[in-house]
């Protein structure tokens, strides 16, 4: 095998392919924006994947690509395609609809970070320090670029949940893609096109059937030139070519290095928006969005700390004094909830509002030192027992969807989105409860 330095030409070609796929995906935002306000999202996704499936089918019939589903059954690929394209595009579409461009772009830019973590946990592919530094640096750069593009923050929790759902769907797709070594990139891409075409066409028929617009949906490519050109680019350029390049890159260089190039997507989308769509930049609005999202991440951290409180109490207190420990913990939580607004008012009376956030830094550092100094090690370590990621994800989705549905109902969310959330809650909750019996 020909090598250049420490890399083979095959690896170099995979990295170049990942760059090209990211650029193709970046331009897709411009084509999507041309029609996203005039047609339903499911109609666009349906025709996009139909055109991609038709293009790949023609290539297979003409012998341009080789697909073997006779000796290799395609059903193991179904698990991968449930996350991308199915789950990812639903989460992303409605998440973007409920949030601003800066918020959605910033959250989606976190995909490389979570991909690095997931690759280390599930694939045991430990990234080098150079790779970690590169991913973090590119992610920070993408966040800054996206925020400069910014719009006013929406403060929409459901939108944030949906966007993080898109992030995790993409990460899980990368992991499954890497594990499916028996299939070629062409076979993976073709099955993704077929699955997306079937799934989103069913969704589009149901949606347009409810709204009485089935005829308009079926004739869209023949009555709208802009819709046809956009779908041709999205279907052939992105769904077929870009996914094919991505699948090949994941197969050769792995998820970590492949996702590291995803930053180009945001760069190309911002540049194309400014050059072709004459979009403006807003630094102040971008910084406001960064502040909101920083508070969201702080909330994730607080939730993670809170979730282990009961376990720590069980470890620290002897069984006879367990009730006392629970009572003390409940008292501290209650007092903190009551004292919080008063302390915040006191801080604002002597300092500017940024100190409401900055005050957490010294307190957090002290708490971290005290925890490392005094909290005991976990005495229960069963080597034969592994953390059940499936149950953990279903647990988070069940309670997350429950709270999001209640919040959405109380704030007058669109009934269609509310119905979708409740349906997802019932489905995920059913399987979660069954797994616990």
CSV table of N, CA, C and O in Angstrom, one decimal, residues 30-114:
chain,number,residue,atom,x,y,z
A,30,UNK,N,-28.4,26.2,2.0
A,30,UNK,CA,-28.9,27.3,1.1
A,30,UNK,C,-30.0,26.8,0.3
A,30,UNK,O,-31.0,27.5,0.1
A,31,UNK,N,-29.9,25.6,-0.2
A,31,UNK,CA,-31.0,25.0,-1.1
A,31,UNK,C,-32.3,24.7,-0.2
A,31,UNK,O,-33.4,24.9,-0.7
A,32,UNK,N,-32.1,24.3,1.0
A,32,UNK,CA,-33.2,24.0,1.9
A,32,UNK,C,-34.0,25.3,2.2
A,32,UNK,O,-35.2,25.4,2.2
A,33,UNK,N,-33.2,26.4,2.5
A,33,UNK,CA,-33.8,27.7,2.8
A,33,UNK,C,-34.7,28.3,1.7
A,33,UNK,O,-35.6,29.0,1.9
A,34,UNK,N,-34.3,27.9,0.5
A,34,UNK,CA,-35.1,28.4,-0.7
A,34,UNK,C,-36.5,27.9,-0.7
A,34,UNK,O,-37.4,28.6,-1.2
A,35,UNK,N,-36.8,26.8,-0.1
A,35,UNK,CA,-38.1,26.2,-0.2
A,35,UNK,C,-38.7,25.8,1.2
A,35,UNK,O,-39.9,25.4,1.2
A,36,UNK,N,-37.9,25.9,2.3
A,36,UNK,CA,-38.4,25.4,3.5
A,36,UNK,C,-39.7,26.1,4.0
A,36,UNK,O,-40.5,25.5,4.8
A,37,UNK,N,-39.9,27.3,3.7
A,37,UNK,CA,-41.0,28.0,4.1
A,37,UNK,C,-42.3,27.9,3.3
A,37,UNK,O,-43.4,28.3,3.6
A,38,UNK,N,-42.1,27.2,2.1
A,38,UNK,CA,-43.2,27.0,1.2
A,38,UNK,C,-43.8,25.6,1.1
A,38,UNK,O,-44.9,25.4,0.6
A,39,UNK,N,-43.0,24.6,1.6
A,39,UNK,CA,-43.5,23.2,1.6
A,39,UNK,C,-43.3,22.6,2.9
A,39,UNK,O,-42.4,23.0,3.7
A,40,UNK,N,-44.2,21.6,3.3
A,40,UNK,CA,-44.0,20.9,4.5
A,40,UNK,C,-42.6,20.2,4.6
A,40,UNK,O,-42.1,19.7,3.5
A,41,UNK,N,-42.1,20.1,5.8
A,41,UNK,CA,-40.8,19.4,5.9
A,41,UNK,C,-40.8,18.0,5.4
A,41,UNK,O,-39.9,17.5,4.8
A,42,UNK,N,-41.9,17.2,5.8
A,42,UNK,CA,-41.9,15.8,5.4
A,42,UNK,C,-42.0,15.7,3.8
A,42,UNK,O,-41.5,14.7,3.3
A,43,UNK,N,-42.7,16.6,3.2
A,43,UNK,CA,-42.7,16.6,1.7
A,43,UNK,C,-41.3,16.7,1.1
A,43,UNK,O,-40.9,16.0,0.2
A,44,UNK,N,-40.6,17.7,1.7
A,44,UNK,CA,-39.2,17.9,1.2
A,44,UNK,C,-38.3,16.7,1.4
A,44,UNK,O,-37.6,16.2,0.5
A,45,UNK,N,-38.4,16.1,2.6
A,45,UNK,CA,-37.6,15.0,3.0
A,45,UNK,C,-38.0,13.8,2.1
A,45,UNK,O,-37.1,13.0,1.7
A,46,UNK,N,-39.3,13.6,1.9
A,46,UNK,CA,-39.7,12.5,1.1
A,46,UNK,C,-39.1,12.5,-0.3
A,46,UNK,O,-38.5,11.6,-0.8
A,47,UNK,N,-39.3,13.7,-1.0
A,47,UNK,CA,-38.8,13.8,-2.4
A,47,UNK,C,-37.3,13.8,-2.4
A,47,UNK,O,-36.7,13.3,-3.4
A,48,UNK,N,-36.7,14.3,-1.4
A,48,UNK,CA,-35.2,14.3,-1.4
A,48,UNK,C,-34.7,12.8,-1.4
A,48,UNK,O,-33.8,12.5,-2.1
A,49,UNK,N,-35.2,12.0,-0.5
A,49,UNK,CA,-34.7,10.6,-0.4
A,49,UNK,C,-35.2,9.8,-1.5
A,49,UNK,O,-34.6,8.8,-2.0
A,50,UNK,N,-36.4,10.1,-2.1
A,50,UNK,CA,-36.9,9.4,-3.3
A,50,UNK,C,-35.9,9.6,-4.4
A,50,UNK,O,-35.6,8.6,-5.2
A,51,UNK,N,-35.5,10.8,-4.6
A,51,UNK,CA,-34.6,11.1,-5.7
A,51,UNK,C,-33.2,10.5,-5.5
A,51,UNK,O,-32.6,10.0,-6.4
A,52,UNK,N,-32.8,10.4,-4.2
A,52,UNK,CA,-31.5,9.8,-3.9
A,52,UNK,C,-31.6,8.3,-4.2
A,52,UNK,O,-30.7,7.7,-4.7
A,53,UNK,N,-32.7,7.7,-3.8
A,53,UNK,CA,-32.9,6.2,-4.0
A,53,UNK,C,-33.0,5.9,-5.5
A,53,UNK,O,-32.4,4.9,-6.0
A,54,UNK,N,-33.7,6.7,-6.3
A,54,UNK,CA,-33.8,6.5,-7.7
A,54,UNK,C,-32.4,6.6,-8.4
A,54,UNK,O,-32.0,5.8,-9.2
A,55,UNK,N,-31.6,7.6,-8.0
A,55,UNK,CA,-30.3,7.9,-8.5
A,55,UNK,C,-29.4,6.7,-8.3
A,55,UNK,O,-28.7,6.2,-9.2
A,56,UNK,N,-29.4,6.1,-7.0
A,56,UNK,CA,-28.6,5.0,-6.7
A,56,UNK,C,-29.1,3.7,-7.4
A,56,UNK,O,-28.3,2.8,-7.8
A,57,UNK,N,-30.4,3.6,-7.5
A,57,UNK,CA,-30.9,2.4,-8.2
A,57,UNK,C,-30.5,2.4,-9.7
A,57,UNK,O,-30.1,1.3,-10.2
A,58,UNK,N,-30.5,3.5,-10.3
A,58,UNK,CA,-30.0,3.6,-11.7
A,58,UNK,C,-28.5,3.3,-11.8
A,58,UNK,O,-28.1,2.6,-12.8
A,59,UNK,N,-27.8,3.8,-10.9
A,59,UNK,CA,-26.3,3.5,-10.9
A,59,UNK,C,-26.1,2.0,-10.7
A,59,UNK,O,-25.2,1.4,-11.3
A,60,UNK,N,-26.9,1.3,-9.9
A,60,UNK,CA,-26.8,-0.1,-9.7
A,60,UNK,C,-27.2,-0.9,-10.9
A,60,UNK,O,-26.5,-1.9,-11.3
A,61,UNK,N,-28.3,-0.5,-11.6
A,61,UNK,CA,-28.8,-1.1,-12.8
A,61,UNK,C,-27.8,-1.0,-13.9
A,61,UNK,O,-27.6,-1.9,-14.7
A,62,UNK,N,-27.1,0.2,-14.0
A,62,UNK,CA,-26.1,0.4,-15.1
A,62,UNK,C,-24.7,-0.2,-14.8
A,62,UNK,O,-23.8,-0.1,-15.6
A,63,UNK,N,-24.6,-0.8,-13.6
A,63,UNK,CA,-23.3,-1.4,-13.2
A,63,UNK,C,-22.3,-0.4,-12.7
A,63,UNK,O,-21.1,-0.8,-12.5
A,64,UNK,N,-22.7,0.8,-12.4
A,64,UNK,CA,-21.7,1.8,-11.9
A,64,UNK,C,-21.3,1.5,-10.5
A,64,UNK,O,-20.2,1.7,-10.1
A,65,UNK,N,-22.2,1.0,-9.7
A,65,UNK,CA,-21.9,0.5,-8.3
A,65,UNK,C,-22.4,-0.9,-8.2
A,65,UNK,O,-23.3,-1.4,-8.9
A,66,UNK,N,-21.8,-1.6,-7.2
A,66,UNK,CA,-22.2,-3.0,-7.0
A,66,UNK,C,-22.9,-3.1,-5.6
A,66,UNK,O,-22.3,-2.6,-4.6
A,67,UNK,N,-24.1,-3.7,-5.5
A,67,UNK,CA,-24.8,-3.9,-4.3
A,67,UNK,C,-25.2,-5.3,-4.1
A,67,UNK,O,-25.8,-5.9,-5.1
A,68,UNK,N,-24.8,-5.9,-3.0
A,68,UNK,CA,-25.0,-7.3,-2.8
A,68,UNK,C,-25.9,-7.5,-1.5
A,68,UNK,O,-25.3,-7.5,-0.4
A,69,UNK,N,-27.2,-7.7,-1.7
A,69,UNK,CA,-28.1,-8.0,-0.5
A,69,UNK,C,-28.5,-9.4,-0.6
A,69,UNK,O,-29.4,-9.8,0.2
A,70,UNK,N,-27.9,-10.2,-1.4
A,70,UNK,CA,-28.3,-11.7,-1.5
A,70,UNK,C,-27.5,-12.5,-0.5
A,70,UNK,O,-28.0,-13.2,0.3
A,71,UNK,N,-26.2,-12.3,-0.5
A,71,UNK,CA,-25.3,-13.0,0.4
A,71,UNK,C,-25.2,-12.3,1.8
A,71,UNK,O,-24.9,-12.9,2.8
A,72,UNK,N,-25.5,-11.0,1.7
A,72,UNK,CA,-25.4,-10.2,2.9
A,72,UNK,C,-26.8,-9.6,3.2
A,72,UNK,O,-27.2,-8.6,2.4
A,73,UNK,N,-27.5,-10.1,4.1
A,73,UNK,CA,-28.9,-9.6,4.3
A,73,UNK,C,-28.8,-8.1,4.9
A,73,UNK,O,-28.0,-7.8,5.7
A,74,UNK,N,-29.7,-7.3,4.4
A,74,UNK,CA,-29.6,-5.8,4.7
A,74,UNK,C,-30.2,-5.5,6.1
A,74,UNK,O,-30.0,-4.3,6.5
A,75,UNK,N,-30.8,-6.4,6.7
A,75,UNK,CA,-31.6,-6.0,7.9
A,75,UNK,C,-30.7,-5.5,9.1
A,75,UNK,O,-31.2,-4.6,9.8
A,76,UNK,N,-29.5,-6.0,9.3
A,76,UNK,CA,-28.7,-5.3,10.3
A,76,UNK,C,-28.4,-3.8,10.1
A,76,UNK,O,-28.2,-3.1,11.0
A,77,UNK,N,-28.6,-3.4,8.8
A,77,UNK,CA,-28.4,-2.0,8.5
A,77,UNK,C,-29.6,-1.1,9.0
A,77,UNK,O,-29.5,0.1,9.2
A,78,UNK,N,-30.7,-1.8,9.3
A,78,UNK,CA,-31.9,-1.1,9.7
A,78,UNK,C,-31.7,-0.3,11.0
A,78,UNK,O,-32.2,0.8,11.2
A,79,UNK,N,-30.9,-0.9,11.9
A,79,UNK,CA,-30.7,-0.3,13.2
A,79,UNK,C,-30.0,1.0,13.0
A,79,UNK,O,-30.2,2.0,13.7
A,80,UNK,N,-29.0,1.1,12.1
A,80,UNK,CA,-28.3,2.3,11.8
A,80,UNK,C,-29.2,3.3,11.2
A,80,UNK,O,-29.1,4.5,11.6
A,81,UNK,N,-30.0,2.9,10.2
A,81,UNK,CA,-30.8,3.9,9.5
A,81,UNK,C,-32.0,4.4,10.4
A,81,UNK,O,-32.6,5.5,10.0
A,82,UNK,N,-32.3,3.8,11.5
A,82,UNK,CA,-33.3,4.3,12.4
A,82,UNK,C,-32.8,5.6,13.0
A,82,UNK,O,-33.6,6.5,13.3
A,83,UNK,N,-31.5,5.7,13.2
A,83,UNK,CA,-30.9,6.9,13.8
A,83,UNK,C,-30.7,8.0,12.7
A,83,UNK,O,-30.9,9.2,12.9
A,84,UNK,N,-30.1,7.5,11.6
A,84,UNK,CA,-29.9,8.5,10.5
A,84,UNK,C,-30.2,7.7,9.2
A,84,UNK,O,-29.5,6.6,9.0
A,85,UNK,N,-31.2,8.1,8.4
A,85,UNK,CA,-31.8,9.4,8.4
A,85,UNK,C,-33.0,9.6,9.3
A,85,UNK,O,-33.4,10.8,9.6
A,86,UNK,N,-33.7,8.6,9.8
A,86,UNK,CA,-35.1,8.7,10.3
A,86,UNK,C,-35.1,9.7,11.5
A,86,UNK,O,-35.6,10.8,11.5
A,87,UNK,N,-34.4,9.3,12.6
A,87,UNK,CA,-34.5,10.1,13.9
A,87,UNK,C,-33.8,11.4,13.7
A,87,UNK,O,-34.3,12.5,14.1
A,88,UNK,N,-32.7,11.4,13.1
A,88,UNK,CA,-31.9,12.7,13.0
A,88,UNK,C,-32.6,13.8,12.3
A,88,UNK,O,-32.7,14.9,12.8
A,89,UNK,N,-33.2,13.5,11.1
A,89,UNK,CA,-33.9,14.5,10.4
A,89,UNK,C,-35.2,15.0,11.0
A,89,UNK,O,-35.5,16.2,10.9
A,90,UNK,N,-35.9,14.1,11.7
A,90,UNK,CA,-37.1,14.6,12.5
A,90,UNK,C,-36.7,15.5,13.6
A,90,UNK,O,-37.2,16.6,13.8
A,91,UNK,N,-35.7,15.1,14.4
A,91,UNK,CA,-35.2,16.0,15.5
A,91,UNK,C,-34.6,17.3,15.0
A,91,UNK,O,-34.9,18.4,15.5
A,92,UNK,N,-33.8,17.2,13.9
A,92,UNK,CA,-33.2,18.4,13.4
A,92,UNK,C,-34.2,19.4,12.8
A,92,UNK,O,-34.2,20.6,13.1
A,93,UNK,N,-35.2,18.8,12.0
A,93,UNK,CA,-36.2,19.7,11.3
A,93,UNK,C,-37.0,20.5,12.3
A,93,UNK,O,-37.1,21.7,12.2
A,94,UNK,N,-37.6,19.8,13.3
A,94,UNK,CA,-38.4,20.5,14.3
A,94,UNK,C,-37.6,21.2,15.3
A,94,UNK,O,-38.1,22.2,15.9
A,95,UNK,N,-36.4,20.8,15.6
A,95,UNK,CA,-35.5,21.6,16.5
A,95,UNK,C,-35.1,22.9,15.9
A,95,UNK,O,-35.2,23.9,16.6
A,96,UNK,N,-34.8,22.9,14.6
A,96,UNK,CA,-34.5,24.2,13.9
A,96,UNK,C,-35.7,25.1,13.9
A,96,UNK,O,-35.6,26.3,14.0
A,97,UNK,N,-36.9,24.5,13.7
A,97,UNK,CA,-38.1,25.3,13.6
A,97,UNK,C,-38.4,26.0,14.9
A,97,UNK,O,-39.0,27.1,14.9
A,98,UNK,N,-38.0,25.4,16.0
A,98,UNK,CA,-38.3,25.9,17.3
A,98,UNK,C,-37.2,26.8,17.9
A,98,UNK,O,-37.4,27.4,19.0
A,99,UNK,N,-36.1,26.9,17.3
A,99,UNK,CA,-35.0,27.7,17.8
A,99,UNK,C,-34.4,28.6,16.7
A,99,UNK,O,-34.8,28.5,15.6
A,100,UNK,N,-33.5,29.4,17.1
A,100,UNK,CA,-32.9,30.3,16.2
A,100,UNK,C,-31.7,29.6,15.4
A,100,UNK,O,-31.3,28.6,15.8
A,101,UNK,N,-31.2,30.3,14.4
A,101,UNK,CA,-30.1,29.7,13.6
A,101,UNK,C,-28.8,29.6,14.5
A,101,UNK,O,-28.1,28.6,14.4
A,102,UNK,N,-28.6,30.6,15.3
A,102,UNK,CA,-27.4,30.5,16.2
A,102,UNK,C,-27.5,29.3,17.2
A,102,UNK,O,-26.5,28.6,17.4
A,103,UNK,N,-28.7,29.2,17.8
A,103,UNK,CA,-28.8,28.1,18.8
A,103,UNK,C,-28.7,26.7,18.1
A,103,UNK,O,-28.0,25.9,18.6
A,104,UNK,N,-29.4,26.5,17.0
A,104,UNK,CA,-29.3,25.2,16.3
A,104,UNK,C,-27.9,24.9,15.8
A,104,UNK,O,-27.4,23.8,16.0
A,105,UNK,N,-27.3,25.9,15.2
A,105,UNK,CA,-25.9,25.7,14.7
A,105,UNK,C,-24.9,25.4,15.8
A,105,UNK,O,-24.0,24.6,15.6
A,106,UNK,N,-25.1,26.1,16.9
A,106,UNK,CA,-24.2,25.8,18.0
A,106,UNK,C,-24.3,24.4,18.6
A,106,UNK,O,-23.3,23.7,18.9
A,107,UNK,N,-25.6,24.0,18.8
A,107,UNK,CA,-25.8,22.7,19.3
A,107,UNK,C,-25.3,21.6,18.4
A,107,UNK,O,-24.7,20.6,18.8
A,108,UNK,N,-25.7,21.7,17.1
A,108,UNK,CA,-25.2,20.7,16.1
A,108,UNK,C,-23.7,20.7,16.0
A,108,UNK,O,-23.1,19.6,15.7
A,109,UNK,N,-23.0,21.8,16.3
A,109,UNK,CA,-21.6,21.8,16.2
A,109,UNK,C,-20.9,21.0,17.3
A,109,UNK,O,-19.7,20.7,17.3
A,110,UNK,N,-21.7,20.5,18.3
A,110,UNK,CA,-21.2,19.7,19.3
A,110,UNK,C,-21.0,18.2,18.9
A,110,UNK,O,-20.5,17.4,19.7
A,111,UNK,N,-21.5,17.8,17.7
A,111,UNK,CA,-21.4,16.4,17.3
A,111,UNK,C,-20.0,15.9,17.3
A,111,UNK,O,-19.8,14.7,17.8
A,112,UNK,N,-19.0,16.6,16.9
A,112,UNK,CA,-17.6,16.0,16.9
A,112,UNK,C,-17.2,15.6,18.4
A,112,UNK,O,-16.5,14.6,18.6
A,113,UNK,N,-17.6,16.5,19.3
A,113,UNK,CA,-17.1,16.2,20.7
A,113,UNK,C,-17.8,14.9,21.2
A,113,UNK,O,-17.1,14.1,21.8
A,114,UNK,N,-19.1,14.8,21.0
A,114,UNK,CA,-19.8,13.6,21.5
A,114,UNK,C,-19.4,12.4,20.7
A,114,UNK,O,-19.4,11.2,21.3
